[in-house]
Coordinates of C-alpha atoms in Angstrom, one line a residue:
Chain A
X1 CA -72.2 -99.9 73.9
X2 CA -74.8 -101.3 71.6
X3 CA -75.2 -103.3 68.4
X4 CA -76.4 -101.4 65.3
X5 CA -77.6 -103.1 62.2
X6 CA -76.9 -101.0 59.1
X7 CA -78.7 -102.5 56.1
X8 CA -78.1 -99.4 54.1
X9 CA -74.4 -100.3 54.0
X10 CA -75.0 -103.7 52.3
X11 CA -73.8 -102.5 48.9
X12 CA -70.6 -101.1 50.4
X13 CA -70.2 -104.3 52.4
X14 CA -70.5 -106.5 49.3
X15 CA -67.9 -104.3 47.6
X16 CA -65.6 -104.7 50.6
X17 CA -66.0 -108.5 50.5
X18 CA -65.1 -108.3 46.8
X19 CA -61.9 -106.4 47.6
X20 CA -61.0 -109.0 50.2
X21 CA -61.2 -111.7 47.5
X22 CA -59.1 -109.6 45.1
X23 CA -56.4 -109.4 47.8
X24 CA -56.5 -113.1 48.4
X25 CA -56.4 -113.9 44.7
X26 CA -53.3 -111.6 44.3
X27 CA -51.4 -113.1 47.2
X28 CA -52.2 -116.7 46.2
X29 CA -51.0 -116.0 42.6
X30 CA -47.8 -114.7 44.1
X31 CA -47.2 -117.8 46.1
X32 CA -48.0 -116.5 49.6
X33 CA -49.4 -119.2 52.0
X34 CA -52.5 -118.2 53.8
X35 CA -52.3 -118.8 57.6
X36 CA -55.2 -118.8 60.0
X37 CA -54.2 -117.8 63.5
X38 CA -55.6 -117.4 67.1
X39 CA -56.6 -114.0 68.2
X40 CA -56.2 -114.8 71.9
X41 CA -52.7 -115.1 73.3
X42 CA -51.3 -115.5 76.8
X43 CA -48.3 -113.2 75.9
X44 CA -47.8 -110.2 73.6
X45 CA -45.1 -108.2 72.0
X46 CA -44.7 -105.1 74.2
X47 CA -45.7 -101.9 72.3
X48 CA -45.9 -98.8 74.4
X49 CA -48.3 -96.9 72.2
X50 CA -51.0 -99.6 71.9
X51 CA -53.5 -100.6 74.6
X52 CA -54.8 -104.2 74.5
X53 CA -57.9 -106.1 75.4
X54 CA -57.6 -108.4 78.4
X55 CA -59.8 -111.4 79.1
X56 CA -59.6 -114.6 81.1
X57 CA -59.8 -118.4 80.5
X58 CA -61.5 -120.2 83.4
X59 CA -61.8 -123.9 84.2
X60 CA -62.6 -124.7 87.8
X61 CA -59.7 -123.3 89.7
X62 CA -57.6 -122.7 86.7
X63 CA -57.5 -119.1 85.6
X64 CA -55.3 -117.8 82.9
X65 CA -55.1 -114.3 81.5
X66 CA -55.4 -114.0 77.7
X67 CA -55.1 -111.0 75.4
X68 CA -56.6 -110.2 72.0
X69 CA -53.8 -109.8 69.6
X70 CA -53.2 -106.2 68.2
X71 CA -51.3 -107.8 65.3
X72 CA -50.5 -111.3 64.1
X73 CA -46.7 -110.6 64.1
X74 CA -45.8 -112.7 67.1
X75 CA -47.3 -115.8 65.5
X76 CA -46.2 -115.3 61.9
X77 CA -42.6 -114.7 62.9
X78 CA -42.5 -118.0 64.8
X79 CA -43.7 -119.7 61.7
X80 CA -41.1 -117.9 59.5
X81 CA -38.4 -119.3 61.9
X82 CA -39.9 -122.8 61.4
X83 CA -39.5 -122.3 57.6
X84 CA -43.1 -121.6 56.5
X85 CA -41.8 -119.3 53.7
X86 CA -43.8 -116.4 52.2
X87 CA -47.1 -116.1 54.1
X88 CA -50.0 -113.9 55.1
X89 CA -52.7 -113.5 57.6
X90 CA -56.0 -111.7 56.7
X91 CA -58.2 -111.4 59.7
X92 CA -59.1 -109.5 62.8
X93 CA -56.8 -107.5 65.1
X94 CA -57.7 -105.6 68.2
X95 CA -56.6 -102.3 69.7
X96 CA -58.1 -101.0 72.9
X97 CA -58.7 -97.3 73.8
X98 CA -59.3 -96.2 70.2
X99 CA -62.7 -94.7 70.2
X100 CA -64.5 -95.5 67.0
X101 CA -63.9 -92.7 64.4
X102 CA -63.8 -92.4 60.6
X103 CA -60.4 -94.2 60.5
X104 CA -60.4 -96.2 63.7
X105 CA -62.2 -99.2 65.1
X106 CA -61.0 -101.2 68.1
X107 CA -61.6 -104.4 66.1
X108 CA -60.4 -104.3 62.5
X109 CA -59.3 -106.4 59.6
X110 CA -55.6 -106.5 59.0
X111 CA -53.6 -108.0 56.2
X112 CA -50.1 -108.8 57.2
X113 CA -47.7 -110.5 54.8
X114 CA -44.0 -111.5 54.8
X115 CA -41.6 -112.1 52.0
X116 CA -38.3 -113.8 52.5
X117 CA -34.9 -112.5 51.3
X118 CA -36.1 -109.0 50.4
X119 CA -36.0 -105.5 51.9
X120 CA -38.8 -103.0 52.6
X121 CA -38.5 -101.4 49.1
X122 CA -39.2 -104.7 47.4
X123 CA -42.4 -105.0 49.5
X124 CA -43.3 -101.5 48.2
X125 CA -43.1 -102.9 44.6
X126 CA -45.3 -105.8 45.6
X127 CA -47.9 -103.5 47.3
X128 CA -48.0 -101.2 44.3
X129 CA -48.8 -104.3 42.1
X130 CA -51.5 -105.2 44.4
X131 CA -53.1 -101.8 44.5
X132 CA -52.9 -101.7 40.7
X133 CA -54.6 -105.0 40.4
X134 CA -57.4 -104.1 42.9
X135 CA -58.0 -100.9 41.0
X136 CA -58.1 -102.6 37.6
X137 CA -60.3 -105.5 38.8
X138 CA -62.7 -103.1 40.4
X139 CA -63.0 -101.1 37.2
X140 CA -63.3 -104.2 35.1
X141 CA -66.1 -105.4 37.3
X142 CA -67.9 -102.1 37.0
X143 CA -67.5 -102.1 33.2
X144 CA -68.7 -105.7 32.9
X145 CA -71.8 -104.8 34.9
X146 CA -72.4 -101.7 32.7
X147 CA -72.0 -103.7 29.5
X148 CA -74.3 -106.4 30.6
X149 CA -76.8 -103.6 31.2
X150 CA -77.2 -104.7 34.8
X151 CA -78.0 -102.2 37.4
X152 CA -74.8 -101.2 39.2
X153 CA -76.7 -102.0 42.4
X154 CA -73.9 -103.9 44.0
X155 CA -71.1 -101.9 42.6
X156 CA -70.1 -98.4 42.7
X157 CA -66.8 -96.6 42.7
X158 CA -66.8 -92.9 43.1
X159 CA -65.2 -91.0 40.3
X160 CA -62.6 -89.2 42.3
X161 CA -60.9 -92.4 43.2
X162 CA -60.3 -93.4 39.6
X163 CA -58.0 -90.4 39.3
X164 CA -55.3 -92.0 41.5
X165 CA -52.7 -93.5 39.2
X166 CA -51.0 -96.6 40.4
X167 CA -48.2 -96.7 37.9
X168 CA -45.7 -95.5 40.4
X169 CA -45.2 -94.3 44.0
X170 CA -44.6 -90.7 45.0
X171 CA -41.6 -91.5 47.2
X172 CA -40.5 -89.1 49.9
X173 CA -38.2 -89.8 52.9
X174 CA -39.3 -88.6 56.3
X175 CA -36.3 -86.2 56.3
X176 CA -37.5 -84.7 53.0
X177 CA -41.1 -84.5 54.2
X178 CA -40.3 -82.6 57.4
X179 CA -38.2 -80.1 55.4
X180 CA -40.7 -79.7 52.7
X181 CA -44.0 -79.5 54.7
X182 CA -42.9 -78.4 58.1
X183 CA -39.7 -76.4 57.5
X184 CA -37.8 -78.7 59.9
X185 CA -34.3 -79.5 58.7
X186 CA -32.5 -82.8 59.1
X187 CA -30.2 -81.5 61.8
X188 CA -33.3 -80.3 63.8
X189 CA -35.2 -83.5 63.2
X190 CA -32.6 -85.9 64.8
X191 CA -31.2 -83.6 67.5
X192 CA -33.8 -83.8 70.3
X193 CA -32.7 -80.5 71.8
X194 CA -32.9 -78.6 68.5
X195 CA -36.2 -80.4 67.7
X196 CA -37.8 -79.2 70.9
X197 CA -36.7 -75.6 70.3
X198 CA -38.0 -75.7 66.8
X199 CA -41.3 -77.2 67.8
X200 CA -41.7 -74.6 70.5
X201 CA -41.0 -71.8 68.1
X202 CA -43.7 -73.2 65.8
X203 CA -46.2 -72.9 68.7
X204 CA -46.3 -76.5 69.9
X205 CA -46.5 -77.3 73.6
X206 CA -43.3 -79.1 74.5
X207 CA -43.0 -79.0 78.3
X208 CA -43.4 -82.5 79.8
X209 CA -43.7 -84.2 76.5
X210 CA -41.4 -86.6 74.8
X211 CA -39.7 -86.3 71.5
X212 CA -42.0 -89.1 70.2
X213 CA -45.1 -87.2 71.4
X214 CA -44.2 -83.9 69.7
X215 CA -42.8 -85.6 66.6
X216 CA -46.1 -87.5 66.0
X217 CA -48.1 -84.3 66.6
X218 CA -46.2 -82.4 64.0
X219 CA -46.3 -85.4 61.7
X220 CA -50.1 -85.6 61.9
X221 CA -50.6 -81.8 61.8
X222 CA -48.2 -80.8 59.0
X223 CA -47.0 -83.9 57.1
X224 CA -49.8 -86.4 56.8
X225 CA -52.4 -84.1 55.2
X226 CA -50.1 -83.7 52.2
X227 CA -49.5 -87.4 51.5
X228 CA -51.2 -89.3 48.7
X229 CA -52.7 -86.1 47.4
X230 CA -50.8 -85.7 44.1
X231 CA -52.5 -88.3 42.0
X232 CA -50.2 -91.1 43.1
X233 CA -50.1 -93.1 46.3
X234 CA -47.3 -91.8 48.6
X235 CA -44.6 -93.9 50.1
X236 CA -42.9 -92.2 53.0
X237 CA -39.8 -94.0 54.3
X238 CA -36.9 -94.1 56.8
X239 CA -38.4 -93.1 60.1
X240 CA -36.2 -91.9 63.0
X241 CA -34.9 -94.8 65.1
X242 CA -37.3 -93.8 67.9
X243 CA -40.1 -95.3 65.7
X244 CA -38.2 -98.4 64.6
X245 CA -40.4 -100.8 66.5
X246 CA -39.5 -104.1 64.9
X247 CA -37.7 -102.7 61.9
X248 CA -34.0 -103.0 61.0
X249 CA -31.9 -99.9 61.4
X250 CA -30.2 -98.2 58.4
X251 CA -26.5 -97.9 58.4
X252 CA -26.7 -94.2 59.3
X253 CA -27.7 -95.4 62.8
X254 CA -30.4 -92.6 62.9
X255 CA -33.2 -94.1 60.8
X256 CA -35.0 -97.4 60.5
X257 CA -36.1 -99.3 57.3
X258 CA -39.7 -98.6 57.8
X259 CA -42.2 -97.1 55.3
X260 CA -45.8 -96.2 55.4
X261 CA -48.1 -95.6 52.5
X262 CA -50.9 -93.1 52.0
X263 CA -53.7 -92.3 49.7
X264 CA -55.6 -89.0 50.1
X265 CA -53.9 -88.2 53.5
X266 CA -54.9 -91.6 54.9
X267 CA -52.3 -94.0 56.2
X268 CA -53.0 -97.5 54.8
X269 CA -50.0 -99.6 55.6
X270 CA -46.8 -99.9 57.6
X271 CA -43.8 -101.9 56.4
X272 CA -40.5 -103.0 57.9
X273 CA -37.3 -104.7 56.9
X274 CA -37.6 -107.0 59.8
X275 CA -35.1 -106.8 62.6
X276 CA -33.5 -110.2 63.0
X277 CA -30.9 -109.3 65.6
X278 CA -32.3 -110.9 68.8
X279 CA -30.1 -108.8 71.2
X280 CA -31.4 -105.5 69.8
X281 CA -35.0 -106.8 69.8
X282 CA -34.6 -107.9 73.4
X283 CA -33.4 -104.4 74.3
X284 CA -36.3 -102.8 72.6
X285 CA -38.7 -105.2 74.3
X286 CA -37.3 -104.3 77.7
X287 CA -37.6 -100.5 76.9
X288 CA -41.1 -100.8 75.6
X289 CA -42.3 -103.0 78.5
X290 CA -40.8 -100.5 81.0
X291 CA -42.6 -97.6 79.2
X292 CA -45.9 -99.5 79.3
X293 CA -45.6 -99.9 83.0
X294 CA -44.6 -96.3 83.5
X295 CA -47.6 -94.9 81.6
X296 CA -50.0 -97.4 83.3
X297 CA -51.0 -99.5 80.3
X298 CA -52.2 -103.1 80.9
X299 CA -49.3 -105.1 82.2
X300 CA -49.4 -108.1 79.9
X301 CA -46.6 -110.8 80.0
X302 CA -43.9 -110.2 77.4
X303 CA -43.5 -112.8 74.7
X304 CA -40.0 -114.0 75.7
X305 CA -40.2 -117.0 73.4
X306 CA -40.4 -114.6 70.5
X307 CA -36.8 -113.6 71.4
X308 CA -35.9 -117.4 71.7
X309 CA -37.3 -117.8 68.2
X310 CA -35.2 -115.0 66.9
X311 CA -32.2 -116.6 68.5
X312 CA -33.0 -119.8 66.5
X313 CA -32.9 -117.5 63.4
X314 CA -35.4 -115.4 61.6
X315 CA -34.5 -115.5 57.9
X316 CA -34.0 -112.0 56.5
X317 CA -37.4 -110.8 55.4
X318 CA -39.7 -107.9 55.2
X319 CA -43.3 -107.6 56.1
X320 CA -46.2 -105.2 55.9
X321 CA -49.5 -104.6 57.8
X322 CA -52.4 -103.0 55.9
X323 CA -55.7 -101.8 57.4
X324 CA -58.2 -103.4 55.0
X325 CA -61.2 -101.3 56.0
X326 CA -59.3 -98.1 55.3
X327 CA -58.1 -99.5 52.0
X328 CA -61.6 -100.4 50.9
X329 CA -62.9 -97.0 52.1
X330 CA -60.4 -95.3 49.9
X331 CA -61.1 -97.5 46.8
X332 CA -64.9 -97.1 47.3
X333 CA -64.7 -93.3 47.8
X334 CA -66.3 -93.5 51.3
X335 CA -65.8 -91.0 54.1
X336 CA -65.6 -93.4 57.0
X337 CA -64.8 -97.1 57.6
X338 CA -68.1 -97.6 59.4
X339 CA -69.9 -97.1 56.0
X340 CA -68.6 -100.6 55.2
X341 CA -70.2 -102.3 58.1
X342 CA -73.6 -104.0 58.2
X343 CA -73.2 -104.8 61.9
X344 CA -71.5 -102.2 64.1
X345 CA -70.8 -101.9 67.8
X346 CA -71.0 -98.3 68.8
X347 CA -70.6 -96.3 72.0
Chain B
X1 CA -60.8 -74.4 82.9
X2 CA -58.0 -76.7 81.7
X3 CA -58.9 -80.1 80.3
X4 CA -57.0 -82.7 78.3
X5 CA -57.4 -82.3 74.6
X6 CA -58.6 -86.0 74.5
X7 CA -61.8 -84.9 76.2
X8 CA -62.6 -82.1 73.7
X9 CA -66.0 -82.5 72.0
X10 CA -68.0 -80.8 69.4
X11 CA -69.4 -77.5 70.7
X12 CA -66.7 -76.8 73.3
X13 CA -65.0 -73.4 73.3
X14 CA -61.3 -73.3 73.6
X15 CA -58.7 -70.5 74.0
X16 CA -56.0 -71.1 71.3
X17 CA -53.4 -68.7 70.0
X18 CA -55.0 -65.7 71.7
X19 CA -58.4 -66.3 70.2
X20 CA -61.6 -68.1 71.2
X21 CA -62.6 -71.0 69.0
X22 CA -65.5 -73.4 68.9
X23 CA -64.7 -77.1 68.3
X24 CA -66.6 -78.3 65.3
X25 CA -65.1 -81.7 65.0
X26 CA -62.9 -83.7 67.4
X27 CA -61.6 -87.2 66.5
X28 CA -59.2 -89.3 68.5
X29 CA -56.3 -90.5 66.4
X30 CA -53.8 -93.2 67.5
X31 CA -51.2 -93.3 64.7
X32 CA -49.3 -96.3 66.2
X33 CA -46.2 -94.3 66.5
X34 CA -45.8 -91.7 69.2
X35 CA -48.6 -90.2 71.3
X36 CA -52.3 -90.6 70.8
X37 CA -53.6 -87.5 69.3
X38 CA -56.8 -85.5 69.0
X39 CA -57.5 -84.2 65.5
X40 CA -59.9 -81.2 65.6
X41 CA -61.5 -78.7 63.4
X42 CA -62.0 -75.5 65.2
X43 CA -63.9 -72.3 64.2
X44 CA -62.7 -68.9 65.1
X45 CA -65.8 -67.2 66.6
X46 CA -64.6 -63.7 65.7
X47 CA -63.2 -64.2 62.3
X48 CA -65.6 -67.0 61.3
X49 CA -63.0 -69.3 59.8
X50 CA -62.0 -72.9 60.3
X51 CA -58.6 -74.5 60.9
X52 CA -57.4 -78.0 61.5
X53 CA -55.4 -78.5 64.7
X54 CA -53.9 -81.7 66.0
X55 CA -53.4 -81.8 69.8
X56 CA -51.6 -84.5 71.8
X57 CA -54.5 -86.2 73.6
X58 CA -53.0 -85.6 77.0
X59 CA -52.1 -82.0 76.3
X60 CA -53.9 -79.4 78.4
X61 CA -56.1 -77.0 76.5
X62 CA -57.9 -74.0 78.0
X63 CA -61.6 -74.2 77.6
X64 CA -63.7 -71.1 77.9
X65 CA -67.0 -71.0 79.7
X66 CA -69.2 -69.4 77.1
X67 CA -72.8 -68.6 77.9
X68 CA -75.5 -68.8 75.3
X69 CA -78.1 -66.1 76.0
X70 CA -81.5 -65.7 74.4
X71 CA -81.8 -62.3 72.7
X72 CA -84.0 -60.4 70.4
X73 CA -82.6 -59.5 67.0
X74 CA -83.3 -55.8 66.6
X75 CA -81.8 -54.7 63.2
X76 CA -78.6 -54.7 61.2
X77 CA -76.6 -52.1 59.4
X78 CA -73.6 -52.6 57.0
X79 CA -71.2 -53.6 59.8
X80 CA -73.1 -54.9 62.7
X81 CA -76.1 -56.9 63.9
X82 CA -77.8 -55.5 67.0
X83 CA -79.4 -57.6 69.7
X84 CA -81.2 -56.9 73.0
X85 CA -81.2 -59.0 76.2
X86 CA -84.9 -59.0 77.1
X87 CA -84.2 -59.4 80.8
X88 CA -81.8 -56.5 81.3
X89 CA -82.7 -54.5 78.2
X90 CA -78.9 -54.2 77.5
X91 CA -78.1 -54.0 73.8
X92 CA -75.2 -55.8 72.2
X93 CA -73.7 -55.8 68.7
X94 CA -72.0 -58.4 66.6
X95 CA -70.0 -57.8 63.4
X96 CA -71.8 -59.1 60.3
X97 CA -68.7 -61.0 59.4
X98 CA -68.8 -63.1 62.6
X99 CA -72.1 -64.7 61.7
X100 CA -70.9 -66.5 58.5
X101 CA -73.8 -65.3 56.3
X102 CA -76.6 -66.2 58.8
X103 CA -77.8 -62.7 58.7
X104 CA -79.4 -63.3 55.3
X105 CA -82.0 -65.4 57.0
X106 CA -82.7 -63.4 60.1
X107 CA -85.9 -61.5 60.7
X108 CA -86.1 -58.5 63.0
X109 CA -87.8 -59.4 66.2
X110 CA -86.6 -63.0 66.1
X111 CA -85.2 -64.6 69.3
X112 CA -81.8 -66.1 69.0
X113 CA -79.0 -67.5 71.2
X114 CA -75.9 -65.3 71.3
X115 CA -72.6 -66.7 72.6
X116 CA -71.4 -64.4 75.4
X117 CA -68.0 -64.4 77.1
X118 CA -67.3 -61.9 79.9
X119 CA -70.4 -60.0 78.8
X120 CA -69.0 -59.6 75.3
X121 CA -70.9 -61.2 72.5
X122 CA -68.7 -63.6 70.4
X123 CA -71.1 -65.0 67.8
X124 CA -74.5 -66.4 67.1
X125 CA -75.6 -69.9 67.7
X126 CA -77.1 -70.9 64.3
X127 CA -80.7 -71.9 64.8
X128 CA -81.5 -75.4 63.3
X129 CA -84.2 -73.8 61.1
X130 CA -85.9 -70.5 60.4
X131 CA -89.3 -69.8 59.0
X132 CA -89.6 -67.1 56.4
X133 CA -92.3 -65.8 54.1
X134 CA -91.8 -66.0 50.3
X135 CA -92.3 -62.5 48.8
X136 CA -91.4 -63.2 45.2
X137 CA -91.8 -66.3 43.2
X138 CA -91.8 -66.9 39.5
X139 CA -94.7 -68.9 38.1
X140 CA -93.7 -72.5 37.4
X141 CA -93.4 -73.2 33.6
X142 CA -96.4 -75.2 32.4
X143 CA -95.6 -78.8 31.7
X144 CA -92.6 -78.7 33.9
X145 CA -93.7 -81.4 36.3
X146 CA -90.4 -83.1 37.3
X147 CA -90.7 -83.4 41.0
X148 CA -87.1 -82.6 41.7
X149 CA -87.2 -79.4 39.7
X150 CA -86.5 -76.2 41.6
X151 CA -86.9 -72.5 41.1
X152 CA -85.5 -69.5 42.8
X153 CA -87.7 -67.6 45.3
X154 CA -87.1 -64.4 47.3
X155 CA -87.7 -64.4 51.0
X156 CA -88.9 -61.6 53.2
X157 CA -85.3 -60.9 54.4
X158 CA -84.2 -60.5 50.8
X159 CA -82.3 -63.8 50.6
X160 CA -82.8 -65.8 47.4
X161 CA -83.1 -69.6 47.7
X162 CA -83.9 -72.6 45.6
X163 CA -87.4 -74.1 46.4
X164 CA -89.7 -76.7 44.8
X165 CA -92.0 -75.5 42.0
X166 CA -95.2 -75.6 44.1
X167 CA -94.0 -72.9 46.4
X168 CA -96.0 -69.7 45.9
X169 CA -95.8 -66.1 47.1
X170 CA -97.1 -65.8 50.7
X171 CA -96.0 -69.4 51.6
X172 CA -93.9 -69.8 54.8
X173 CA -90.9 -71.9 54.1
X174 CA -88.5 -73.6 56.5
X175 CA -84.8 -73.0 55.8
X176 CA -81.6 -74.3 57.2
X177 CA -79.9 -71.0 57.8
X178 CA -76.4 -72.5 57.8
X179 CA -76.7 -73.9 54.2
X180 CA -79.6 -71.8 52.8
X181 CA -81.3 -75.1 52.0
X182 CA -85.1 -75.5 51.7
X183 CA -86.3 -78.0 54.3
X184 CA -90.1 -77.8 54.0
X185 CA -93.2 -75.7 53.9
X186 CA -95.2 -74.7 56.9
X187 CA -98.6 -76.2 56.9
X188 CA -101.6 -73.9 56.6

């Protein structure tokens, strides 16, 4: 790996920094408390589909394993239990084994915010407001520069992005999306046996693969390319319980209160009505930790105190994580997140 | 040979849905729910079309050992392009539609790499650039001195491209045969 200095990206980078300030202004105005957090932790939430970075603290004979956090969730939820109230983290998160690509970096900037006493759909309203405000302020800034007859040197938004209208979401449930774009009906989606048969019929390899594997392959191949393409951002909601992660289940017992949002086929954010039932969270942790061991992922200690915190009582709340480089890339009409970087580490 | 889709890279040939395809783009994609995936754009070497295919990164795909062999381009008719292997003197043909318009920039006698599988030609490896003589060029209009201005010129193969105003008949121009773009003029 090596360090690359990319001076040609300075304009994009300045615009990206401006977007960061717009996000912070918005959250501050709405009463969210900014929290700064460590990125190294001795324990993590077990998530079987993420690989982590492992490092070590050393002091004479003391040696202690530490892990770069793939998300600030384990810290923020502790604070929510302590009564911090609506809050956010805007900073780095780390995911290993993701080779750099147009949408991936192993080190990236994440916004995660939590709001008390609301469900995931209320967060959707908040996010839409935020997108609208970023869009408006970006355009205002551009107009101001134009009117002052200044060169648009440090500001450019490509035309195509102005066409996205942030007045409303295009809302579609996962069930509707699978039927509409992949011809997979509700019954087939939730019944693993029928799902395997259908996937096989469609030409997917199913032998030796799990429901989750095939589901996400079909989702990426047939669903995602259609999302956020109709002039509005798309909100796709209610994922099968296999993808519940830390989200509360719906009363149907089959789906979780999780949504993701997309612009132009690109996933930008992931929101849950947070699971507050510690027993269920503990069960999911055990399952995920087992799965991590089975597939040979780094065997980090599980954050057991997170469960203790939940026992103390996480207030009902919802939270969202948004990939900020992707968001800026979409608003600035770029093809790849690395176009935002002035210093990049590449393979 | 079987490999994991996660190891696919640009330029590889794969056997997929009973056809041979060349990988044009391969990007690892970890959606954070379910398996890590490999998003690819693959190009059908016979039909000359692209499709997007998402593989599971640990799914086995069949790669095909395709040989690229240097051959002489002999001539073309309405349907095929004809090539000869200079070592064996064997002749091969490729359907015009399999070369995605490259034939417009090919000169008889030129040496090119042909993709061969089981001694059957599949397609042509596009050369990075080709050098062709300008046979017809309109005079630049007087006073038209904008450096970015272009005019159309006809090349010895019959193809018409846009070139800078200073290009004259008899000049040798360098063309990107995949896009038909003017890249430069050969020094005299």
